[in-house]
Amino acid sequence: MRDFLTRLPKAELHLHIEGSLEPELMFALAERNGIALPYATVEDVRAAYDFSDLQSFLDLYYQGMSVLQTAQDFHDLAMDYFRRAHAEGVVHVEMHFDPQAHLARGIELQVVMEGLSLARREAARELGLSTALIMAFLRDRDADEALKVLEEAAPYWEMLDAVGLDSAEQGNPPEKFAEVFERARCLGIPRVAHAGEEGPPAYIRGALDHLGVCRIDHGVRCLEDPELVARLRDEQTVLTVCPLSNVRLKVVERLEDHPLPRLLAEGLNVTLNSDDPAYFGGGMLENFLACQRAFGWDEATFRRLAGNAIEAAFVDEARRDELR
Ligand code: ADE
Ligand code: ZN
């Protein structure tokens, strides 16, 4: 099964590139940039990744990215991930990035975009890996700030495959960002949003009704609302589910308790993704393998899940044909 799951062409639709920062690279970049880390060793970093919920992870996630200072750093971060993903049979990666988390510590958008763009071209050329870019807004910050960032990103609008919404979900409903997402719609930029990870089903409805999203990131709590499940099934809205993330952030206690089998039985359009692989114990292959162990799925089920992601990817039809 490991061979089959490695060879299976996998598209990843839900990855935070800052969450792919492995402790080894964190140390290397800290040294290169003269930044002090609150850890003595790589092992100390990994030992600190013992989360009780989303916020406890976000605290370390925002702290970890402080080592990213230059375009070269963002390039190295992304290439490091693209190489690992490629070795696991990933053929397409759609990466979220968090411009506000970098702007807030004095790193200009241009620095981020230059580094990521360079890495994307290199990945296409050297690995045959296609990539897409999702600029995410931090939902625990003001909508005004998000709108300002969207306007500031004008030189890069053409390079954005979508805008997204992430960070602390509880108490930050999608409606807060209706105006920002309406502006993105007017600009012709597709929209996705995290919803129903820790937040209630109402946030999934809110993302569909007020943000006009084409995909829901996570969405696992939809099962608490049968009418919403029926709608997601009828509209075949893609859910970018992240199994190991949900275990590490205590959305579920054990993978065996994860609602994935129920989501599939309901006929929902499910995909498997890694979210923040450096923090949650593995990338795409580990997520697929963990599901195999927990649910005993057959090859046909994994083909269906991988196929769902390829059909939903932000690629042109020529590339989609290559990925199929
Ligand atoms: N930012 C990075 N990972 C995230 C997650 N799993 N949920 C919300 N925001 C995030
Ligand atoms: Zn996420």
PDB file of C-alpha atoms in Angstrom, residues 36-226:
ATOM      1  CA  ALA A  36      17.652  33.933  18.660  1.00  0.00           C
ATOM      2  CA  LEU A  37      15.259  31.003  19.033  1.00  0.00           C
ATOM      3  CA  PRO A  38      13.698  29.976  22.338  1.00  0.00           C
ATOM      4  CA  TYR A  39      14.937  26.416  21.713  1.00  0.00           C
ATOM      5  CA  ALA A  40      18.377  24.844  22.142  1.00  0.00           C
ATOM      6  CA  THR A  41      17.959  21.948  19.699  1.00  0.00           C
ATOM      7  CA  VAL A  42      15.802  20.615  16.911  1.00  0.00           C
ATOM      8  CA  GLU A  43      14.526  17.993  19.357  1.00  0.00           C
ATOM      9  CA  ASP A  44      13.414  20.754  21.749  1.00  0.00           C
ATOM     10  CA  VAL A  45      11.399  22.316  18.947  1.00  0.00           C
ATOM     11  CA  ARG A  46       9.654  19.045  18.128  1.00  0.00           C
ATOM     12  CA  ALA A  47       8.990  18.412  21.833  1.00  0.00           C
ATOM     13  CA  ALA A  48       7.266  21.816  22.068  1.00  0.00           C
ATOM     14  CA  TYR A  49       4.751  20.775  19.377  1.00  0.00           C
ATOM     15  CA  ASP A  50       2.269  19.370  21.856  1.00  0.00           C
ATOM     16  CA  PHE A  51      -0.902  21.315  21.157  1.00  0.00           C
ATOM     17  CA  SER A  52      -4.163  21.522  23.068  1.00  0.00           C
ATOM     18  CA  ASP A  53      -6.143  23.390  20.389  1.00  0.00           C
ATOM     19  CA  LEU A  54      -5.780  25.631  17.325  1.00  0.00           C
ATOM     20  CA  GLN A  55      -4.639  28.702  19.309  1.00  0.00           C
ATOM     21  CA  SER A  56      -1.843  26.837  21.102  1.00  0.00           C
ATOM     22  CA  PHE A  57      -0.524  25.822  17.675  1.00  0.00           C
ATOM     23  CA  LEU A  58      -0.947  29.285  16.150  1.00  0.00           C
ATOM     24  CA  ASP A  59       1.192  30.798  18.935  1.00  0.00           C
ATOM     25  CA  LEU A  60       4.167  28.619  17.919  1.00  0.00           C
ATOM     26  CA  TYR A  61       3.412  28.898  14.210  1.00  0.00           C
ATOM     27  CA  TYR A  62       3.634  32.707  14.281  1.00  0.00           C
ATOM     28  CA  GLN A  63       6.739  32.529  16.465  1.00  0.00           C
ATOM     29  CA  GLY A  64       8.425  30.008  14.139  1.00  0.00           C
ATOM     30  CA  MET A  65       8.010  32.147  11.044  1.00  0.00           C
ATOM     31  CA  SER A  66      10.074  34.961  12.626  1.00  0.00           C
ATOM     32  CA  VAL A  67      13.160  33.386  10.992  1.00  0.00           C
ATOM     33  CA  LEU A  68      11.756  34.197   7.525  1.00  0.00           C
ATOM     34  CA  GLN A  69      13.332  37.542   6.655  1.00  0.00           C
ATOM     35  CA  THR A  70      14.469  37.674   3.028  1.00  0.00           C
ATOM     36  CA  ALA A  71      13.186  36.586  -0.374  1.00  0.00           C
ATOM     37  CA  GLN A  72      15.875  33.893  -0.272  1.00  0.00           C
ATOM     38  CA  ASP A  73      14.355  32.557   2.980  1.00  0.00           C
ATOM     39  CA  PHE A  74      10.879  32.294   1.457  1.00  0.00           C
ATOM     40  CA  HIS A  75      12.378  30.637  -1.596  1.00  0.00           C
ATOM     41  CA  ASP A  76      14.280  28.117   0.524  1.00  0.00           C
ATOM     42  CA  LEU A  77      11.196  27.418   2.647  1.00  0.00           C
ATOM     43  CA  ALA A  78       9.044  26.667  -0.386  1.00  0.00           C
ATOM     44  CA  MET A  79      11.671  24.662  -2.300  1.00  0.00           C
ATOM     45  CA  ASP A  80      12.400  22.585   0.788  1.00  0.00           C
ATOM     46  CA  TYR A  81       8.705  21.666   0.917  1.00  0.00           C
ATOM     47  CA  PHE A  82       8.283  21.176  -2.833  1.00  0.00           C
ATOM     48  CA  ARG A  83      11.197  18.693  -2.892  1.00  0.00           C
ATOM     49  CA  ARG A  84       9.732  16.662  -0.022  1.00  0.00           C
ATOM     50  CA  ALA A  85       6.264  16.723  -1.564  1.00  0.00           C
ATOM     51  CA  HIS A  86       7.623  15.671  -4.963  1.00  0.00           C
ATOM     52  CA  ALA A  87       9.416  12.700  -3.354  1.00  0.00           C
ATOM     53  CA  GLU A  88       6.031  11.634  -1.880  1.00  0.00           C
ATOM     54  CA  GLY A  89       4.299  11.615  -5.262  1.00  0.00           C
ATOM     55  CA  VAL A  90       2.686  15.047  -4.953  1.00  0.00           C
ATOM     56  CA  VAL A  91       2.230  16.542  -8.433  1.00  0.00           C
ATOM     57  CA  HIS A  92       0.470  19.808  -7.584  1.00  0.00           C
ATOM     58  CA  VAL A  93       0.577  22.050  -4.485  1.00  0.00           C
ATOM     59  CA  GLU A  94      -1.763  24.931  -3.629  1.00  0.00           C
ATOM     60  CA  MET A  95      -0.177  26.952  -0.867  1.00  0.00           C
ATOM     61  CA  HIS A  96      -1.737  29.444   1.475  1.00  0.00           C
ATOM     62  CA  PHE A  97       0.516  32.211   2.738  1.00  0.00           C
ATOM     63  CA  ASP A  98      -0.186  34.787   5.464  1.00  0.00           C
ATOM     64  CA  PRO A  99       0.973  38.252   4.317  1.00  0.00           C
ATOM     65  CA  GLN A 100      -0.313  39.986   7.478  1.00  0.00           C
ATOM     66  CA  ALA A 101       1.811  37.767   9.689  1.00  0.00           C
ATOM     67  CA  HIS A 102       4.866  39.016   7.777  1.00  0.00           C
ATOM     68  CA  LEU A 103       3.802  42.668   7.383  1.00  0.00           C
ATOM     69  CA  ALA A 104       3.190  42.844  11.150  1.00  0.00           C
ATOM     70  CA  ARG A 105       6.877  42.100  11.745  1.00  0.00           C
ATOM     71  CA  GLY A 106       8.143  44.451   9.062  1.00  0.00           C
ATOM     72  CA  ILE A 107       8.537  42.058   6.114  1.00  0.00           C
ATOM     73  CA  GLU A 108       7.173  43.630   2.925  1.00  0.00           C
ATOM     74  CA  LEU A 109       4.796  41.767   0.633  1.00  0.00           C
ATOM     75  CA  GLN A 110       7.295  42.165  -2.199  1.00  0.00           C
ATOM     76  CA  VAL A 111       9.863  40.089  -0.276  1.00  0.00           C
ATOM     77  CA  VAL A 112       7.392  37.251   0.235  1.00  0.00           C
ATOM     78  CA  MET A 113       6.143  37.313  -3.356  1.00  0.00           C
ATOM     79  CA  GLU A 114       9.617  37.425  -4.852  1.00  0.00           C
ATOM     80  CA  GLY A 115      10.780  34.396  -2.859  1.00  0.00           C
ATOM     81  CA  LEU A 116       7.675  32.305  -3.442  1.00  0.00           C
ATOM     82  CA  SER A 117       7.531  33.166  -7.149  1.00  0.00           C
ATOM     83  CA  LEU A 118      11.129  32.134  -7.652  1.00  0.00           C
ATOM     84  CA  ALA A 119      10.480  28.814  -5.904  1.00  0.00           C
ATOM     85  CA  ARG A 120       7.338  28.172  -7.960  1.00  0.00           C
ATOM     86  CA  ARG A 121       9.218  28.624 -11.226  1.00  0.00           C
ATOM     87  CA  GLU A 122      12.032  26.400  -9.980  1.00  0.00           C
ATOM     88  CA  ALA A 123       9.561  23.686  -8.889  1.00  0.00           C
ATOM     89  CA  ALA A 124       7.920  23.672 -12.312  1.00  0.00           C
ATOM     90  CA  ARG A 125      11.250  23.539 -14.120  1.00  0.00           C
ATOM     91  CA  GLU A 126      13.158  21.085 -11.939  1.00  0.00           C
ATOM     92  CA  LEU A 127      10.410  18.886 -10.472  1.00  0.00           C
ATOM     93  CA  GLY A 128       7.555  19.185 -12.967  1.00  0.00           C
ATOM     94  CA  LEU A 129       5.475  20.260  -9.957  1.00  0.00           C
ATOM     95  CA  SER A 130       2.691  22.765 -10.591  1.00  0.00           C
ATOM     96  CA  THR A 131       1.722  25.146  -7.811  1.00  0.00           C
ATOM     97  CA  ALA A 132      -0.992  27.653  -6.975  1.00  0.00           C
ATOM     98  CA  LEU A 133      -0.968  30.569  -4.574  1.00  0.00           C
ATOM     99  CA  ILE A 134      -3.674  31.432  -2.040  1.00  0.00           C
ATOM    100  CA  MET A 135      -3.286  34.719  -0.170  1.00  0.00           C
ATOM    101  CA  ALA A 136      -4.952  34.222   3.201  1.00  0.00           C
ATOM    102  CA  PHE A 137      -6.362  36.864   5.517  1.00  0.00           C
ATOM    103  CA  LEU A 138      -6.011  36.470   9.277  1.00  0.00           C
ATOM    104  CA  ARG A 139      -9.546  36.319  10.644  1.00  0.00           C
ATOM    105  CA  ASP A 140      -8.487  37.361  14.158  1.00  0.00           C
ATOM    106  CA  ARG A 141      -7.388  40.741  12.808  1.00  0.00           C
ATOM    107  CA  ASP A 142      -9.527  43.620  11.456  1.00  0.00           C
ATOM    108  CA  ALA A 143     -11.354  43.327   8.159  1.00  0.00           C
ATOM    109  CA  ASP A 144     -10.059  46.828   7.329  1.00  0.00           C
ATOM    110  CA  GLU A 145      -6.513  45.570   7.510  1.00  0.00           C
ATOM    111  CA  ALA A 146      -7.375  42.634   5.239  1.00  0.00           C
ATOM    112  CA  LEU A 147      -8.900  45.021   2.705  1.00  0.00           C
ATOM    113  CA  LYS A 148      -5.772  47.179   2.803  1.00  0.00           C
ATOM    114  CA  VAL A 149      -3.584  44.130   2.176  1.00  0.00           C
ATOM    115  CA  LEU A 150      -5.753  43.095  -0.765  1.00  0.00           C
ATOM    116  CA  GLU A 151      -5.321  46.559  -2.307  1.00  0.00           C
ATOM    117  CA  GLU A 152      -1.606  46.574  -1.550  1.00  0.00           C
ATOM    118  CA  ALA A 153      -1.358  43.275  -3.408  1.00  0.00           C
ATOM    119  CA  ALA A 154      -2.516  44.928  -6.663  1.00  0.00           C
ATOM    120  CA  PRO A 155       0.818  44.256  -8.448  1.00  0.00           C
ATOM    121  CA  TYR A 156       0.322  40.553  -7.654  1.00  0.00           C
ATOM    122  CA  TRP A 157      -3.416  40.063  -8.277  1.00  0.00           C
ATOM    123  CA  GLU A 158      -2.614  38.217 -11.500  1.00  0.00           C
ATOM    124  CA  MET A 159      -0.481  35.738  -9.552  1.00  0.00           C
ATOM    125  CA  LEU A 160      -3.147  34.899  -6.976  1.00  0.00           C
ATOM    126  CA  ASP A 161      -5.178  31.772  -7.682  1.00  0.00           C
ATOM    127  CA  ALA A 162      -7.427  32.541  -4.720  1.00  0.00           C
ATOM    128  CA  VAL A 163      -7.761  34.420  -1.474  1.00  0.00           C
ATOM    129  CA  GLY A 164      -8.408  32.506   1.746  1.00  0.00           C
ATOM    130  CA  LEU A 165      -9.273  32.999   5.406  1.00  0.00           C
ATOM    131  CA  ASP A 166      -7.363  31.371   8.251  1.00  0.00           C
ATOM    132  CA  SER A 167      -6.073  31.752  11.852  1.00  0.00           C
ATOM    133  CA  ALA A 168      -8.203  31.662  15.044  1.00  0.00           C
ATOM    134  CA  GLU A 169     -11.703  30.651  13.998  1.00  0.00           C
ATOM    135  CA  GLN A 170     -13.864  30.840  17.150  1.00  0.00           C
ATOM    136  CA  GLY A 171     -15.423  34.288  17.551  1.00  0.00           C
ATOM    137  CA  ASN A 172     -14.343  35.368  14.053  1.00  0.00           C
ATOM    138  CA  PRO A 173     -17.222  34.434  11.743  1.00  0.00           C
ATOM    139  CA  PRO A 174     -16.891  34.690   7.961  1.00  0.00           C
ATOM    140  CA  GLU A 175     -19.390  37.576   7.809  1.00  0.00           C
ATOM    141  CA  LYS A 176     -16.693  39.838   9.260  1.00  0.00           C
ATOM    142  CA  PHE A 177     -14.883  39.580   5.893  1.00  0.00           C
ATOM    143  CA  ALA A 178     -17.853  39.891   3.520  1.00  0.00           C
ATOM    144  CA  GLU A 179     -16.620  43.205   2.088  1.00  0.00           C
ATOM    145  CA  VAL A 180     -13.063  41.935   1.552  1.00  0.00           C
ATOM    146  CA  PHE A 181     -14.273  38.841  -0.259  1.00  0.00           C
ATOM    147  CA  GLU A 182     -16.728  40.896  -2.329  1.00  0.00           C
ATOM    148  CA  ARG A 183     -13.797  43.009  -3.466  1.00  0.00           C
ATOM    149  CA  ALA A 184     -11.884  39.837  -4.403  1.00  0.00           C
ATOM    150  CA  ARG A 185     -14.929  38.628  -6.353  1.00  0.00           C
ATOM    151  CA  CYS A 186     -15.040  41.917  -8.276  1.00  0.00           C
ATOM    152  CA  LEU A 187     -11.366  41.433  -9.104  1.00  0.00           C
ATOM    153  CA  GLY A 188     -12.145  37.968 -10.475  1.00  0.00           C
ATOM    154  CA  ILE A 189     -10.156  36.199  -7.747  1.00  0.00           C
ATOM    155  CA  PRO A 190     -11.630  32.875  -6.527  1.00  0.00           C
ATOM    156  CA  ARG A 191     -12.307  32.493  -2.797  1.00  0.00           C
ATOM    157  CA  VAL A 192     -11.776  29.740  -0.228  1.00  0.00           C
ATOM    158  CA  ALA A 193     -12.052  29.854   3.576  1.00  0.00           C
ATOM    159  CA  HIS A 194     -11.289  27.798   6.652  1.00  0.00           C
ATOM    160  CA  ALA A 195     -14.599  26.944   8.313  1.00  0.00           C
ATOM    161  CA  GLY A 196     -15.904  24.228  10.595  1.00  0.00           C
ATOM    162  CA  GLU A 197     -12.463  23.247  11.895  1.00  0.00           C
ATOM    163  CA  GLU A 198     -13.107  24.465  15.464  1.00  0.00           C
ATOM    164  CA  GLY A 199     -15.999  26.734  14.542  1.00  0.00           C
ATOM    165  CA  PRO A 200     -19.651  25.688  14.246  1.00  0.00           C
ATOM    166  CA  PRO A 201     -21.527  24.631  11.085  1.00  0.00           C
ATOM    167  CA  ALA A 202     -22.948  28.183  10.931  1.00  0.00           C
ATOM    168  CA  TYR A 203     -19.446  29.355   9.926  1.00  0.00           C
ATOM    169  CA  ILE A 204     -19.499  26.960   6.959  1.00  0.00           C
ATOM    170  CA  ARG A 205     -22.868  28.374   5.889  1.00  0.00           C
ATOM    171  CA  GLY A 206     -21.493  31.874   6.432  1.00  0.00           C
ATOM    172  CA  ALA A 207     -18.494  31.185   4.200  1.00  0.00           C
ATOM    173  CA  LEU A 208     -20.779  29.885   1.430  1.00  0.00           C
ATOM    174  CA  ASP A 209     -23.422  32.622   1.744  1.00  0.00           C
ATOM    175  CA  HIS A 210     -21.350  35.702   2.614  1.00  0.00           C
ATOM    176  CA  LEU A 211     -17.911  34.984   1.138  1.00  0.00           C
ATOM    177  CA  GLY A 212     -18.901  33.092  -2.008  1.00  0.00           C
ATOM    178  CA  VAL A 213     -16.245  30.437  -1.491  1.00  0.00           C
ATOM    179  CA  CYS A 214     -15.777  27.566  -3.936  1.00  0.00           C
ATOM    180  CA  ARG A 215     -14.083  25.348  -1.329  1.00  0.00           C
ATOM    181  CA  ILE A 216     -14.262  24.921   2.436  1.00  0.00           C
ATOM    182  CA  ASP A 217     -10.965  24.302   4.227  1.00  0.00           C
ATOM    183  CA  HIS A 218     -11.571  21.603   6.864  1.00  0.00           C
ATOM    184  CA  GLY A 219     -15.387  21.697   7.160  1.00  0.00           C
ATOM    185  CA  VAL A 220     -15.457  18.582   9.338  1.00  0.00           C
ATOM    186  CA  ARG A 221     -18.070  20.010  11.723  1.00  0.00           C
ATOM    187  CA  CYS A 222     -20.657  20.132   8.908  1.00  0.00           C
ATOM    188  CA  LEU A 223     -21.887  16.750  10.102  1.00  0.00           C
ATOM    189  CA  GLU A 224     -23.579  18.448  13.061  1.00  0.00           C
ATOM    190  CA  ASP A 225     -26.059  20.023  10.616  1.00  0.00           C
ATOM    191  CA  PRO A 226     -27.881  17.566   8.296  1.00  0.00           C
TER     192      PRO A 226
END
